[in-house]
């Protein structure tokens, strides 16, 4: 009788597929620069110009991470971040800002942000911040079957797509 092969346990999702990123910034040039910089290492699946669109993209596309500008129309980054954190299986969040105030970093941390990047350092610090945010490994508990099913389906789909 043939032995059943052991189940493969994947600790680092980078080995499965390229992480999926949404970039939200109301300045066209900044949004394009961030997306371009991230595209070499990640799949930028959407770029949006306001906080409400960021929430909608996060809810519909199930990204691994959302980069949120703090000052945006419709919903600011903190308002959008709070709504995104309330989604089933929420993505990680990296905030981008021009503000230097320490209270901004505290507010970002209070929302569970993985990182805060100053826009003046965006081109050099964004990719490392996103990489660090995605390396974090945690145990997930699910409140309902649909959110678990979406997560498992995405995980399996990414693995199949990556070969």
mmCIF file of C-alpha atoms in Angstrom:
data_model
loop_
_atom_site.group_PDB
_atom_site.id
_atom_site.type_symbol
_atom_site.label_atom_id
_atom_site.label_comp_id
_atom_site.label_asym_id
_atom_site.label_seq_id
_atom_site.Cartn_x
_atom_site.Cartn_y
_atom_site.Cartn_z
ATOM 1 C CA UNK A 1 0.000 0.000 0.000
ATOM 2 C CA UNK A 2 1.304 3.463 -0.915
ATOM 3 C CA UNK A 3 1.962 5.898 1.886
ATOM 4 C CA UNK A 4 0.053 9.152 1.828
ATOM 5 C CA UNK A 5 2.458 12.065 1.304
ATOM 6 C CA UNK A 6 2.701 14.552 4.170
ATOM 7 C CA UNK A 7 0.777 17.809 3.959
ATOM 8 C CA UNK A 8 2.936 20.745 2.961
ATOM 9 C CA UNK A 9 2.728 23.574 5.479
ATOM 10 C CA UNK A 10 3.655 26.918 3.945
ATOM 11 C CA UNK A 11 4.944 29.482 6.448
ATOM 12 C CA UNK A 12 6.068 32.169 4.019
ATOM 13 C CA UNK A 13 3.439 33.170 1.443
ATOM 14 C CA UNK A 14 6.151 34.764 -0.746
ATOM 15 C CA UNK A 15 6.929 31.235 -1.946
ATOM 16 C CA UNK A 16 3.363 30.780 -3.206
ATOM 17 C CA UNK A 17 2.696 33.853 -5.349
ATOM 18 C CA UNK A 18 3.484 37.518 -5.604
ATOM 19 C CA UNK A 19 1.573 39.467 -2.956
ATOM 20 C CA UNK A 20 -1.322 41.550 -4.248
ATOM 21 C CA UNK A 21 -1.280 45.283 -3.467
ATOM 22 C CA UNK A 22 -3.790 48.152 -3.725
ATOM 23 C CA UNK A 23 -2.346 51.685 -3.797
ATOM 24 C CA UNK A 24 -4.538 54.618 -2.716
ATOM 25 C CA UNK A 25 -3.345 58.213 -3.112
ATOM 26 C CA UNK A 26 -5.166 61.279 -4.407
ATOM 27 C CA UNK A 27 -2.091 62.661 -6.198
ATOM 28 C CA UNK A 28 -1.734 61.067 -9.625
ATOM 29 C CA UNK A 29 2.073 61.313 -9.760
ATOM 30 C CA UNK A 30 2.579 59.903 -6.257
ATOM 31 C CA UNK A 31 0.113 57.063 -6.900
ATOM 32 C CA UNK A 32 1.812 56.208 -10.207
ATOM 33 C CA UNK A 33 5.309 56.388 -8.672
ATOM 34 C CA UNK A 34 4.329 54.135 -5.761
ATOM 35 C CA UNK A 35 2.647 51.613 -8.067
ATOM 36 C CA UNK A 36 5.617 51.617 -10.429
ATOM 37 C CA UNK A 37 8.087 51.099 -7.579
ATOM 38 C CA UNK A 38 6.034 48.237 -6.109
ATOM 39 C CA UNK A 39 5.394 46.512 -9.457
ATOM 40 C CA UNK A 40 8.886 45.005 -9.606
ATOM 41 C CA UNK A 41 8.239 42.874 -6.505
ATOM 42 C CA UNK A 42 4.455 42.716 -6.113
ATOM 43 C CA UNK A 43 1.261 42.547 -8.154
ATOM 44 C CA UNK A 44 -0.324 45.984 -7.986
ATOM 45 C CA UNK A 45 -3.919 44.948 -8.638
ATOM 46 C CA UNK A 46 -5.524 48.391 -8.318
ATOM 47 C CA UNK A 47 -4.676 52.054 -7.894
ATOM 48 C CA UNK A 48 -7.342 54.416 -6.587
ATOM 49 C CA UNK A 49 -7.601 58.139 -5.858
ATOM 50 C CA UNK A 50 -9.681 58.289 -2.672
ATOM 51 C CA UNK A 51 -10.390 56.496 0.579
ATOM 52 C CA UNK A 52 -13.845 55.219 -0.369
ATOM 53 C CA UNK A 53 -12.442 53.634 -3.537
ATOM 54 C CA UNK A 54 -9.691 52.023 -1.417
ATOM 55 C CA UNK A 55 -12.298 50.410 0.853
ATOM 56 C CA UNK A 56 -14.265 49.191 -2.168
ATOM 57 C CA UNK A 57 -11.143 47.766 -3.838
ATOM 58 C CA UNK A 58 -10.054 46.026 -0.634
ATOM 59 C CA UNK A 59 -13.505 44.491 -0.190
ATOM 60 C CA UNK A 60 -13.805 43.319 -3.791
ATOM 61 C CA UNK A 61 -10.237 42.289 -4.678
ATOM 62 C CA UNK A 62 -8.941 40.731 -1.422
ATOM 63 C CA UNK A 63 -5.426 42.226 -1.587
ATOM 64 C CA UNK A 64 -2.685 41.142 0.769
ATOM 65 C CA UNK A 65 -1.827 44.767 1.549
ATOM 66 C CA UNK A 66 -3.184 48.274 0.966
ATOM 67 C CA UNK A 67 -0.972 51.359 0.790
ATOM 68 C CA UNK A 68 -3.061 54.287 2.056
ATOM 69 C CA UNK A 69 -2.291 57.982 1.799
ATOM 70 C CA UNK A 70 -3.541 59.676 4.959
ATOM 71 C CA UNK A 71 -4.944 62.829 3.287
ATOM 72 C CA UNK A 72 -7.480 61.806 0.639
ATOM 73 C CA UNK A 73 -10.980 62.900 -0.388
ATOM 74 C CA UNK A 74 -14.245 61.095 0.434
ATOM 75 C CA UNK A 75 -12.589 59.159 3.286
ATOM 76 C CA UNK A 76 -9.161 60.004 4.656
ATOM 77 C CA UNK A 77 -6.620 57.215 5.081
ATOM 78 C CA UNK A 78 -7.453 56.645 8.745
ATOM 79 C CA UNK A 79 -11.189 56.414 8.060
ATOM 80 C CA UNK A 80 -10.564 54.062 5.133
ATOM 81 C CA UNK A 81 -8.091 52.039 7.200
ATOM 82 C CA UNK A 82 -10.628 51.548 9.982
ATOM 83 C CA UNK A 83 -13.211 50.270 7.495
ATOM 84 C CA UNK A 84 -10.655 48.010 5.782
ATOM 85 C CA UNK A 85 -9.593 46.551 9.147
ATOM 86 C CA UNK A 86 -13.260 45.629 9.686
ATOM 87 C CA UNK A 87 -13.417 43.501 6.529
ATOM 88 C CA UNK A 88 -13.350 39.703 6.793
ATOM 89 C CA UNK A 89 -9.709 38.607 6.436
ATOM 90 C CA UNK A 90 -8.468 42.219 6.186
ATOM 91 C CA UNK A 91 -5.274 43.041 4.303
ATOM 92 C CA UNK A 92 -2.291 44.577 6.000
ATOM 93 C CA UNK A 93 -2.048 48.358 5.799
ATOM 94 C CA UNK A 94 0.920 50.630 5.148
ATOM 95 C CA UNK A 95 0.189 54.339 5.535
ATOM 96 C CA UNK A 96 1.985 57.036 3.531
ATOM 97 C CA UNK A 97 2.066 60.648 4.690
ATOM 98 C CA UNK A 98 3.725 64.021 4.324
ATOM 99 C CA UNK A 99 3.074 64.779 8.004
ATOM 100 C CA UNK A 100 5.952 64.652 10.487
ATOM 101 C CA UNK A 101 3.798 64.817 13.637
ATOM 102 C CA UNK A 102 4.366 61.946 16.104
ATOM 103 C CA UNK A 103 0.612 61.738 16.694
ATOM 104 C CA UNK A 104 0.213 60.502 13.100
ATOM 105 C CA UNK A 105 2.446 57.502 13.840
ATOM 106 C CA UNK A 106 0.481 56.808 17.022
ATOM 107 C CA UNK A 107 -2.834 56.979 15.168
ATOM 108 C CA UNK A 108 -1.517 54.636 12.465
ATOM 109 C CA UNK A 109 -0.318 52.142 15.073
ATOM 110 C CA UNK A 110 -3.672 52.327 16.872
ATOM 111 C CA UNK A 111 -5.371 51.261 13.633
ATOM 112 C CA UNK A 112 -3.084 48.241 13.380
ATOM 113 C CA UNK A 113 -0.938 49.575 10.558
ATOM 114 C CA UNK A 114 2.062 47.490 9.617
ATOM 115 C CA UNK A 115 4.129 50.568 8.717
ATOM 116 C CA UNK A 116 4.112 54.316 8.196
ATOM 117 C CA UNK A 117 6.229 55.708 5.353
ATOM 118 C CA UNK A 118 7.011 59.390 4.899
ATOM 119 C CA UNK A 119 6.295 60.479 1.334
ATOM 120 C CA UNK A 120 9.685 62.163 1.037
ATOM 121 C CA UNK A 121 11.164 58.651 1.489
ATOM 122 C CA UNK A 122 8.508 56.831 -0.531
ATOM 123 C CA UNK A 123 10.740 55.663 -3.365
ATOM 124 C CA UNK A 124 13.411 54.263 -1.064
ATOM 125 C CA UNK A 125 11.353 53.062 1.914
ATOM 126 C CA UNK A 126 8.055 51.811 0.464
ATOM 127 C CA UNK A 127 9.234 48.432 -0.872
ATOM 128 C CA UNK A 128 11.173 47.537 2.308
ATOM 129 C CA UNK A 129 8.183 48.570 4.455
ATOM 130 C CA UNK A 130 5.814 46.430 2.371
ATOM 131 C CA UNK A 131 8.209 43.471 2.496
ATOM 132 C CA UNK A 132 8.444 43.693 6.291
ATOM 133 C CA UNK A 133 4.681 44.002 6.604
ATOM 134 C CA UNK A 134 4.133 40.872 4.512
ATOM 135 C CA UNK A 135 6.711 38.764 6.369
ATOM 136 C CA UNK A 136 4.604 38.801 9.509
ATOM 137 C CA UNK A 137 3.015 35.400 10.082
ATOM 138 C CA UNK A 138 -0.017 35.034 12.295
ATOM 139 C CA UNK A 139 -2.716 32.561 13.165
ATOM 140 C CA UNK A 140 -6.116 33.567 11.802
ATOM 141 C CA UNK A 141 -9.444 32.824 13.436
ATOM 142 C CA UNK A 142 -12.545 33.140 11.289
ATOM 143 C CA UNK A 143 -15.995 34.163 12.457
ATOM 144 C CA UNK A 144 -17.800 32.550 9.568
ATOM 145 C CA UNK A 145 -17.394 29.946 6.859
ATOM 146 C CA UNK A 146 -17.541 32.350 3.874
ATOM 147 C CA UNK A 147 -14.481 34.328 5.005
ATOM 148 C CA UNK A 148 -12.554 31.106 5.644
ATOM 149 C CA UNK A 149 -13.604 29.746 2.240
ATOM 150 C CA UNK A 150 -12.446 32.946 0.456
ATOM 151 C CA UNK A 151 -9.074 32.813 2.199
ATOM 152 C CA UNK A 152 -8.517 29.131 1.425
ATOM 153 C CA UNK A 153 -9.665 29.569 -2.188
ATOM 154 C CA UNK A 154 -7.296 32.515 -2.702
ATOM 155 C CA UNK A 155 -4.411 30.622 -1.101
ATOM 156 C CA UNK A 156 -4.987 27.534 -3.271
ATOM 157 C CA UNK A 157 -5.555 29.640 -6.389
ATOM 158 C CA UNK A 158 -2.296 31.539 -5.876
ATOM 159 C CA UNK A 159 -0.446 28.277 -5.362
ATOM 160 C CA UNK A 160 -1.883 26.754 -8.537
ATOM 161 C CA UNK A 161 -1.129 29.925 -10.516
ATOM 162 C CA UNK A 162 2.463 29.854 -9.266
ATOM 163 C CA UNK A 163 2.873 26.229 -10.299
#
